[in-house]
Structure formats: C-alpha cells, structure tokens
Amino acid sequence: MNRRQVICSLATLPWASVRMQAFAAPASGCKFLLVFLRGGLDTASVVVPVGSEFYYRVRPNIAIPAPGSQSDAALPLDGYWGLHPALRDSLLPLYEQKQMAFVVFTGTDDVSRSHFETQDSIELGQGLGTSRDFGSGFLNRLASVVGGVNPIAFTEQLPLCMRGEHHIGNIALQSVSRPAIDAHQRDLIASMYAPTRFSVPVGEGFAVREEIMRDLADEMDTSGRGAVSSKGFERDAQRMGKLMSESFDLGFIDVGGWDTHVGQGAAKGYLATRLEELGRGLAAFAAAMGPRWRDTTVVVMSEFGRTMRENGNRGTDHGHGTTYFVIGGAVRGGRVAGEQQQITEAGLFQKRDLPVLNEYRALLGGLFGRLYGLRPEQLERVFPGAPARDLQLL
Amino acid sequence: MGVGAGLLAACASGSGATGAHAPSALQGQKGASTGDDPVGVLDRLSWGVTTSAYRLVRTQGVSHWVTDQLQPDEQAALPPSVQEQIAAMTIERTALPELIYALEAQRKSADEIADDAAKKAAQHDYQLELNRLAREAATRELLRDLYSPKQLQEQMTWFWMNHFNVYQHKHMVRAMLGDYERELRAHALGTFRELLAASARHPAMLMYLDNAQNALGHINENYARELLELHTLGVDGGYTQRDVQELARVLTGFGINKNDPTRTEPPRLRHALASQYVRNGLFEFNPNRHDYGDKVVLGQTIRGRGPVELDEVLDLLSRHPATARNVSRKLARFLVADEPPAHLVAAMQQEFLRTDGNIPATLRVAFESPEFAASLHQKFKDPMHFVVSAVRLAYDGKPVMNANPMINWLNRLGEAPFNHQTPDGYSLAESAWDGPGQMAVRFEIAKAIGYGSAGLFKSEGPNPSEKPAFPQLANAVYYENTQQGLAAATRQAMDQAASPQEWNLLLLSSPEFMLR
C-alpha cells in the first residue's frame, strides 16, 4: 500500500501540473508503458517449460535445450521454467535484480485464433459476445479514470487501445526528424490560428514537437558527430525512454514480426534474433528512464501464444495461452507468477494450446489498481465486467 | 474556401449559420442559399475546388451542376494520361476470380516448398503481390478523386467504402479491394438496397466479417451483428441479441470459394438440395452449410428455404425505418454538419422511405435545405479531404504521376485508404481529426506541396526521374474568390511570406483551407 502511494504520488494532480513538473524537474508520478507484440509470440520459446518432458517430445526441432545441457541452453529461472538464451545480457539481469516477472498461462477468452479479431478484442477490453464500442480502448479509459496523465502512442496510427474520449496523440519514433516548419513559419501559422477554435491544438502541436526535439537533442547531436547509433527497436526504445522520463507517463508501442509459422529456429535462428533485439530494446528503455525507472512499469504482451507442437515447417501455428512480461523498478520480480499447471498432453487447451488460467483483463486490472490506487468501481470502467485480480506484481 | 464574412465567424466561434445570403437556384427557404457560392458547393460536394471546376460551375450555375453530379454522365471521362495509368493496372486487367485463383496457386506452391529459406522467400513474394494490388486500388481511388469529372460519385464511393468498411490487412482482402470499390462505385448513387446487396455478396466483406466461416453448427455472428449495428438499423435501431443470432442463422452457408471451378470438383452436396447450390465468381451458397430451419428476424418469420432468404432479410433491413434514419443521419454528418438538425434528418429519412432507398433523392433533400447552404465552409476537413483538396487545387489540369506521397501522408494523418481495422470505418467528426499531432503534420504536408518538393511527379522504378512542377495556387479561384474570404489574421500572415513557396505553405496551412 505504501509502496503504491509512493509510486503514484502525483497521479491525481491536474494534467497541467504534471506537464509543468515535467519541464521543471523530474516528477514522481508513475509511468506505464504497454509493448504489444503483434503476430502471436511463441512464448514457450521465451519462458521455456524446461521441466516438461512433453514440451521436448512435441518440439523435436525447435525446443530450447534444458539448462546446463549445452552452451546455448535455456537460462534457469526456477525449477520448471528457463529463459531463452538470447535474453542473457538484456532481460536476465532485470529478472535477477527482481525487477521482472513473467505471468504464464495468460491471455484472453477469445478463441478465434485470428490475429485481428484477438488484437481488436484485447485492445477494446470490453468483453466478448456483446455489442462493442469500437471507439473506446482500455488504455484510453484508463487515462480518463486516472486523470492527470500525459499519454502518447509511439506509433504511426493511434492504436485501438488508445482510441476514445480522452485525447491521446501519437508520434512514430521511426520518423522523428527536425520539423520541416521553421520558427518564422511556425509563428506565422500560429498567428493565423490565433482567432480560431483551433488555436489550442495548433499551439500544442508545435509545443510537443519542440519538446520531442529538445528531449532527443543529445541523440541527434551525437549521431551528427558520426557516433554509432543503435537501430530498430533498440533505438526506438531509447527514444521512448527519453521522452517518457521527461514528458509523458502513459505510453504504447507495438512491435511486429512474431508470426513464426515457418523455420522459427531454436536457441539460434529467426526468433532468437528477434528476441535479442526485443530484449536489448527493453533494457535500453530501462536505462534511458534513468532515475524515473523506479516509478516505471512495463507490460509486454502478445495477442496469443502458439501451438505447443511444432508444425511440419519447424514453426508453430496460432495458439491460445501466452505469457506476459511485467518489468519495472518497483515490480516484485524474479519470479514466474500467476496460476500455473504442468505442461502435459492432457493439460492442453483443445488438445493443442496452452490454456488461459490468468485472464488478461483481471490481471491488468489488478496491476492498474495497485499502480494508480484505483477503486473497484474505477477499474470496472477500464475493464467492464472483469473484476480485477491482484497478483501482487507491485 | 472563402466567400466572405462567414469564414471569420465560423473560425472564431465554431458554430453559427453564416454564409452566402441571396436567394437562389437551389431554393433555400430562409435566405441562406448555395446559388451564389460555387466555391462553397464545390468544396463540399467535390474533393475540393479547382480553377476548372470553379469556371464550370460559374458557367452552368450551381443548380445545374449539382443535378449533373447526382446523375453523372457515364461517358464523362478521366484525362487521357490518368486513364492510361489506371488502364495499366492489374486490378483493371484481371477479373477478381482469376486474380484470386492465381494468387491461391502462388500461395499453395509457396507452402509446398521444403526448404525453409526458399519457402519464406516465396511467402514473402506472395505478400508483396498482395501489397502491390492494395496499392493499385489506393492509387486508382486517389487518381479518380483528383481528376474524375464525376466528383460527387467519387465522394459517395469513399463514403460507402467507409460505411461498408473492410480492412486491407485481413487475409487476402488486399487483392479484393479494387473489385469491391468498383462494385460500390457502381451503386454509390443508386439505391441503398443494391449497395447493401453488393457488399453482402462481395468476397471482401464475406472475408472481412467472417461470414465465409458462418455455417450450421459453427455459427459466426460477426457479420450479422455489424449488418444490424453499423450497416443498416444502427446501434439504437431497436434490435436484440436474439435478432443477431437469428440473422446469423439466415446467413449460414453464404461464403467464398477460392478454387477455380474449371480445375476443381464442385463440393459434394446432399442430393435433395444440390439444385440450390450457387456459384457466382468467388461467391458461393453452399446448402450443406446452411441452416434450413425457420428464423424470426425483427418479428418477421423467415422460412428456411435457401438462397432467397438473403434477399428476404436484405429487403427487410433496407426498408426498415431505423435504417432510413441511421443512413440519413450519417449522410447528413458527411455532407452537412457533425450534428445535423433532427428535422433535416427526419426529412431525409422520409424521402429515403418514400423512394425505397433512392440515394440521389435522399441527398437532394439535404442539398436543397437551408441548413446545407448555411453550413458551407464550416465543416472541418478529414485527412482525405485535406490531402486531396490540396493536390487538386495545386495541380488542376496537370495530373500527378505518382500517388505514393499522398498515400504516405494519409498514413501519417491516420486515414490511409482501406486501413481502418474495425468495421465502424473512419470517424466523420471534427473532434477525431483536429488534435495537435494532426495539425503539425498537416503543416508539414502543406510545406511539401507548397514548395513543389512532394514527389508527386517522380516516376517509380530503377531510374526515377522527377519533372519540376510548381503548384499553381495563386490562381483564378484565389484572386476571384478565396482572397476576399480570408480572415485578417490569415491575410496578414500571408503578406509576410518571404517567397512564393512560403506563400503556398501559408495558404495550404490556413484555417480557411482546413474547412470545406
């Protein structure tokens, strides 16, 4: 309880104060980032059930070797689970510092196994089988309920989970560059809008871009001097960390490329390379947050896990249960959390997939409840009809 | 753009019925009229004013032009160079079924490759082909929006594509977009019943909302739900969950067959029902998958008897008063105001019901209303209207060679063609598009266009070349019309432009240009 109050001491201040604070000095409000891995991550290759004989039997070509068996084997997490070796230098240290937990057997009740349908229903977070409001995502409702947060999507399009009544902007980190509009033109444009109903958004648009440019000025300077700059997700994650440590406190980013039907590899190969990049990015984000990391929580999720058996192409197909990563300075980590069971043939969902034992809305509701000190009726607005379940991740 | 005092008030207050005042051809009743505001009418009913369109409307008169737009001349042609660009496209040269048979063969042969790397490469090629076909459809749409003389038809095509939304990245929808848009365009100014049937039977819709999977014993309610909630009655249309379930039963068995019938056996059918099998292009009605029990939809019993059940429910839905209200309200949002007056919607609804869903007749009620005349120059442009109107104004009579920059801008502005993932379509409301990020990006696009550096005249391919093309924004429309309507603040800013390029940037960035 105390811990939570420390994390979110500024969360109830009005928006403007938080922003002012962000300009002036590091604020102490809490920060939340959602990383959505689109395509259906094969989480059995990330948090590996090294204690399951069944896992090794049904994945003759793509299993990650048990810890200690060879040089590129899984890294032990506890007696039953191991971590993919590509995450040795990035995520394992966070896990060992108890700043990272994995929630296994997580996911949604949606069993369509369709990327789009499942992503949409997760992002809307409204429950299944009812009339849905496509204009209301759960992070937007969270922003409304919490109040006083400054949210942003680090994507080209505003994601479904951030659509809604609370105004949320977006900026694609890949395309951040010096603005084409110079200061003289900015002033002329602003003067044209002064007498109109658009003067506030126009002014804010310029201010946010300048804020971003200022936050990223160091990076631009160093890369201008020919320093080797990181690429891909790692670079985006560094930028995100910079922006979230300075100016924003509720963020979203998505990363694609996880739909591994063919040749996904094992300890090395396609998926290992993607995981290494993801891990480096998450570690870079943590580092870029600086002292604000202690107030920061990151959840990494994907729409579903993949089939437990490998397919005829040394890949895996669309499954059901998945694993969420919860990372942050205040996370009660170093453990594999949530309702669990042994992975056996008999325990599979529809004879093919990991079951869902930890429904994602209850899980995230419990996390948001602790993070922002929300009451059940407030959480009901974020995830209607899904009572929160507190896994004490914070 | 601007016709005088109306603009300033509109910009400053965000509401209020101002505009032109003389009585006119389009019989405004209470003073407000459209007859003396050709620019206002063009900005609302076309994809944006151009010098040539402005001269045409001035010559013909607003009333005549609007009547022509409501009943477009089928012979009215695109400029030859645009027609050539379109005619070379795969989506023009290959019918949808043949396109899909070829893609299915490509997909299957990729799947059969044993070597992992070679298989991934082949699957990648297949995806690239789907992307290419989607880009052709987007390019064709933009070229028509820019240069078709049938401007209202093109606007209504976008509106119906958005109403019956499909998302390009679901399965093979990318390959079907060109054909789907062609179908909806053919009925865009026809009757609602025809439009509804065209979308209901189109493989793109059957795939996007999963009705292709809807079968007896494996019910998928997705299409049934959206058909009621979004396409016809509307969320407040008075249907129940029971109606959704019953409608889903009616819709069982209506799906897609992607196999070439000349190369594959037709499905084996229970003998008694074999005669009911329907195959029309990719569309298929499969009696084995259909629920032949009776259903009750909106209180009406639908006798379980096969393919005619679809027509029966489409009749029922398209003639329902809630549908007339829902569609009229949405049309008025698109063409009059975000919150259209209830009595205008009621008048449109009445006409919709009286004419059995005749779209031009319903639109005419809106266009002839005083609210329409009073609303000109006050609707905030969504990204499509912003981008297309800017390029139309800048390059009237000089067709662009490359629409890719426009597609990229629309991506950045969040309204790219065929890219809305959920079935509700893009928002028609100002509040969805006037955020800080949006405005900042619009100014950057205004700069790219205004400086002539946008790449719209850059050829694609291994040896790209770019023709210099300075935008013609200081044109007759500006001097004869726009200029007089600019607010003092806008004029003062434009007077300080340091170059013709900067003047262009300011014109396209101005508050007046954001409105239509």
XYZ file of N, CA, C and O in Angstrom, chain B residues 244-326:
332
model
N -29.754 -10.784 -33.650
C -28.410 -11.040 -34.176
C -28.235 -12.542 -34.404
O -27.774 -12.985 -35.463
N -28.639 -13.333 -33.407
C -28.461 -14.794 -33.502
C -29.289 -15.373 -34.645
O -28.820 -16.236 -35.393
N -30.524 -14.892 -34.773
C -31.395 -15.415 -35.829
C -30.884 -15.001 -37.209
O -30.895 -15.783 -38.154
N -30.414 -13.743 -37.310
C -29.866 -13.277 -38.591
C -28.620 -14.084 -38.954
O -28.423 -14.444 -40.124
N -27.801 -14.394 -37.970
C -26.610 -15.214 -38.237
C -27.027 -16.579 -38.803
O -26.363 -17.119 -39.687
N -28.132 -17.131 -38.315
C -28.618 -18.424 -38.861
C -29.035 -18.258 -40.320
O -28.768 -19.110 -41.163
N -29.712 -17.142 -40.627
C -30.095 -16.887 -42.025
C -28.854 -16.854 -42.913
O -28.852 -17.351 -44.042
N -27.768 -16.270 -42.374
C -26.567 -16.013 -43.189
C -25.649 -17.227 -43.307
O -24.615 -17.155 -43.979
N -26.003 -18.337 -42.671
C -25.154 -19.535 -42.783
C -25.093 -20.000 -44.234
O -26.091 -19.950 -44.959
N -23.911 -20.432 -44.650
C -23.749 -21.022 -45.979
C -23.418 -20.033 -47.079
O -23.056 -20.429 -48.179
N -23.531 -18.712 -46.799
C -23.142 -17.707 -47.798
C -21.654 -17.416 -47.604
O -21.264 -16.866 -46.571
N -20.848 -17.806 -48.560
C -19.407 -17.686 -48.349
C -18.629 -17.508 -49.636
O -19.131 -16.977 -50.630
N -17.396 -17.972 -49.581
C -16.444 -17.771 -50.679
C -15.900 -19.123 -51.102
O -15.642 -19.984 -50.256
N -15.691 -19.290 -52.386
C -14.957 -20.454 -52.881
C -13.796 -19.936 -53.722
O -14.005 -19.286 -54.740
N -12.570 -20.202 -53.257
C -11.385 -19.646 -53.925
C -10.794 -20.607 -54.956
O -9.734 -20.341 -55.504
N -11.496 -21.730 -55.189
C -10.979 -22.692 -56.162
C -11.527 -22.390 -57.554
O -12.705 -22.085 -57.720
N -10.669 -22.539 -58.548
C -11.066 -22.366 -59.936
C -12.010 -23.504 -60.315
O -11.611 -24.677 -60.301
N -13.269 -23.215 -60.661
C -14.234 -24.296 -60.928
C -13.864 -25.135 -62.149
O -14.319 -26.274 -62.272
N -13.033 -24.605 -63.038
C -12.646 -25.399 -64.207
C -11.554 -26.405 -63.843
O -11.240 -27.286 -64.624
N -10.959 -26.254 -62.659
C -9.872 -27.147 -62.281
C -10.175 -27.986 -61.054
O -9.400 -28.857 -60.696
N -11.244 -27.652 -60.358
C -11.557 -28.428 -59.156
C -12.992 -28.916 -59.208
O -13.842 -28.329 -59.878
N -13.237 -29.983 -58.472
C -14.587 -30.543 -58.386
C -15.458 -29.606 -57.556
O -14.996 -29.043 -56.560
N -16.736 -29.452 -57.920
C -17.637 -28.708 -57.040
C -17.850 -29.496 -55.743
O -17.612 -30.713 -55.722
N -18.261 -28.820 -54.653
C -18.450 -29.556 -53.401
C -19.535 -30.620 -53.562
O -20.487 -30.436 -54.319
N -19.361 -31.721 -52.849
C -20.386 -32.773 -52.891
C -21.544 -32.378 -51.986
O -21.345 -31.983 -50.848
N -22.734 -32.470 -52.517
C -23.893 -31.948 -51.810
C -24.887 -33.049 -51.529
O -24.985 -34.011 -52.285
N -25.634 -32.835 -50.444
C -26.764 -33.729 -50.189
C -27.691 -33.641 -51.386
O -28.056 -32.538 -51.816
N -28.085 -34.769 -51.917
C -28.758 -34.815 -53.203
C -29.973 -33.885 -53.291
O -30.132 -33.119 -54.239
N -30.824 -33.915 -52.261
C -32.083 -33.176 -52.326
C -31.867 -31.671 -52.489
O -32.717 -30.967 -53.027
N -30.725 -31.168 -52.011
C -30.506 -29.739 -52.012
C -29.500 -29.286 -53.068
O -29.212 -28.101 -53.190
N -28.998 -30.249 -53.813
C -27.912 -29.932 -54.744
C -28.305 -28.815 -55.704
O -27.477 -27.980 -56.066
N -29.580 -28.754 -56.084
C -30.005 -27.752 -57.068
C -29.936 -26.334 -56.504
O -29.979 -25.365 -57.250
N -29.848 -26.219 -55.184
C -29.802 -24.870 -54.592
C -28.392 -24.295 -54.553
O -28.216 -23.133 -54.186
N -27.401 -25.095 -54.883
C -26.026 -24.599 -54.866
C -25.880 -23.403 -55.809
O -26.376 -23.435 -56.926
N -25.206 -22.348 -55.321
C -24.977 -21.171 -56.154
C -23.487 -20.887 -56.203
O -22.809 -20.892 -55.175
N -22.985 -20.646 -57.394
C -21.597 -20.215 -57.533
C -21.589 -19.057 -58.510
O -22.068 -19.194 -59.637
N -21.092 -17.903 -58.068
C -21.062 -16.736 -58.933
C -19.742 -16.022 -58.687
O -19.593 -15.302 -57.704
N -18.769 -16.262 -59.555
C -17.422 -15.767 -59.279
C -16.899 -16.484 -58.053
O -16.925 -17.710 -57.980
N -16.452 -15.723 -57.059
C -15.967 -16.344 -55.825
C -17.103 -16.593 -54.834
O -16.962 -17.360 -53.883
N -18.225 -15.915 -55.050
C -19.356 -16.063 -54.129
C -19.955 -17.457 -54.249
O -20.097 -18.008 -55.338
N -20.302 -18.004 -53.080
C -20.873 -19.352 -53.087
C -21.988 -19.437 -52.049
O -21.850 -18.930 -50.931
N -23.090 -20.072 -52.426
C -24.054 -20.510 -51.421
C -23.988 -22.032 -51.371
O -24.247 -22.704 -52.371
N -23.628 -22.547 -50.207
C -23.447 -23.986 -50.062
C -24.556 -24.550 -49.156
O -24.543 -24.322 -47.947
N -25.519 -25.276 -49.739
C -26.657 -25.785 -48.954
C -26.223 -26.663 -47.783
O -26.891 -26.686 -46.753
N -25.082 -27.355 -47.927
C -24.617 -28.209 -46.821
C -24.322 -27.396 -45.564
O -24.355 -27.927 -44.461
N -23.987 -26.145 -45.759
C -23.585 -25.307 -44.622
C -24.729 -24.429 -44.110
O -24.572 -23.710 -43.135
N -25.865 -24.481 -44.789
C -26.967 -23.583 -44.446
C -27.935 -24.208 -43.438
O -28.216 -25.409 -43.495
N -28.422 -23.390 -42.544
C -29.430 -23.803 -41.563
C -30.807 -23.656 -42.211
O -31.270 -22.534 -42.439
N -31.451 -24.770 -42.492
C -32.731 -24.728 -43.211
C -33.941 -24.577 -42.280
O -35.077 -24.637 -42.730
N -33.688 -24.390 -41.002
C -34.809 -24.151 -40.084
C -35.400 -22.761 -40.296
O -34.785 -21.893 -40.905
N -36.611 -22.535 -39.795
C -37.208 -21.202 -39.862
C -36.533 -20.286 -38.855
O -36.022 -20.736 -37.834
N -36.511 -18.985 -39.166
C -35.934 -17.999 -38.256
C -36.919 -16.852 -38.094
O -37.753 -16.625 -38.971
N -36.745 -16.116 -36.993
C -37.551 -14.905 -36.787
C -36.604 -13.721 -36.606
O -35.840 -13.660 -35.643
N -36.601 -12.809 -37.581
C -35.737 -11.628 -37.523
C -36.615 -10.393 -37.439
O -37.485 -10.184 -38.293
N -36.427 -9.581 -36.420
C -37.199 -8.351 -36.217
C -38.702 -8.633 -36.296
O -39.468 -7.872 -36.881
N -39.084 -9.767 -35.735
C -40.506 -10.113 -35.678
C -41.051 -10.755 -36.945
O -42.206 -11.175 -36.986
N -40.245 -10.832 -37.965
C -40.723 -11.438 -39.214
C -40.162 -12.854 -39.364
O -38.974 -13.073 -39.185
N -41.042 -13.796 -39.689
C -40.589 -15.171 -39.870
C -39.938 -15.330 -41.242
O -40.502 -14.924 -42.259
N -38.731 -15.858 -41.226
C -38.024 -16.147 -42.478
C -38.068 -17.658 -42.645
O -37.432 -18.397 -41.890
N -38.832 -18.135 -43.599
C -38.937 -19.579 -43.840
C -37.587 -20.108 -44.326
O -36.996 -19.532 -45.246
N -37.124 -21.167 -43.707
C -35.843 -21.740 -44.103
C -35.965 -22.435 -45.446
O -36.512 -23.524 -45.534
N -35.497 -21.780 -46.489
C -35.669 -22.385 -47.823
C -34.521 -22.066 -48.764
O -34.646 -22.201 -49.977
N -33.371 -21.590 -48.250
C -32.194 -21.491 -49.107
C -31.802 -20.078 -49.488
O -32.050 -19.132 -48.735
N -31.179 -19.921 -50.659
C -30.523 -18.661 -51.011
C -31.455 -17.440 -51.015
O -30.989 -16.326 -50.774
N -32.750 -17.635 -51.268
C -33.635 -16.459 -51.305
C -33.809 -15.826 -49.927
O -34.266 -14.687 -49.821
N -33.432 -16.550 -48.877
C -33.554 -15.961 -47.534
C -32.711 -14.694 -47.415
O -33.074 -13.756 -46.698
N -31.562 -14.679 -48.094
C -30.699 -13.493 -48.016
C -31.427 -12.276 -48.578
O -31.453 -11.212 -47.963
N -32.036 -12.443 -49.749
C -32.777 -11.327 -50.339
C -33.917 -10.884 -49.431
O -34.192 -9.698 -49.303
N -34.549 -11.866 -48.811
C -35.678 -11.524 -47.948
C -35.211 -10.652 -46.769
O -35.848 -9.642 -46.462
N -34.096 -11.033 -46.123
C -33.660 -10.196 -44.993
C -33.083 -8.857 -45.462
O -33.236 -7.851 -44.773
N -32.446 -8.833 -46.632
C -31.931 -7.545 -47.112
C -33.078 -6.590 -47.441
O -32.985 -5.390 -47.197
N -34.189 -7.130 -47.978
C -35.389 -6.299 -48.176
C -35.873 -5.747 -46.842
O -36.156 -4.557 -46.703
N -35.968 -6.660 -45.888
C -36.466 -6.285 -44.566
C -35.599 -5.182 -43.946
O -36.104 -4.170 -43.455
N -34.287 -5.381 -43.994
C -33.378 -4.421 -43.351
C -33.320 -3.101 -44.110
O -33.325 -2.034 -43.500
N -33.266 -3.157 -45.433
C -33.076 -1.920 -46.196
C -34.326 -1.041 -46.138
O -34.242 0.165 -46.310
N -35.498 -1.638 -45.885
C -36.745 -0.841 -45.855
C -37.157 -0.462 -44.437
O -38.188 0.174 -44.257
N -36.361 -0.843 -43.462
C -36.728 -0.577 -42.073
C -36.571 0.920 -41.764
O -35.578 1.527 -42.160
N -37.524 1.522 -41.066
C -37.400 2.960 -40.751
C -36.116 3.306 -39.986
O -35.549 4.386 -40.182
N -35.648 2.385 -39.145
C -34.410 2.659 -38.401
C -33.220 2.755 -39.350
O -32.301 3.551 -39.143
N -33.240 1.947 -40.401
C -32.171 2.025 -41.405
C -32.225 3.371 -42.117
O -31.195 4.033 -42.301
N -33.431 3.778 -42.498
C -33.587 5.069 -43.185
C -33.048 6.197 -42.307
O -32.366 7.109 -42.785
N -33.311 6.109 -41.006
C -32.843 7.159 -40.099
C -31.318 7.103 -39.931
O -30.624 8.105 -40.010
N -30.813 5.877 -39.707
C -29.377 5.698 -39.473
C -28.557 6.162 -40.679
O -27.571 6.893 -40.536
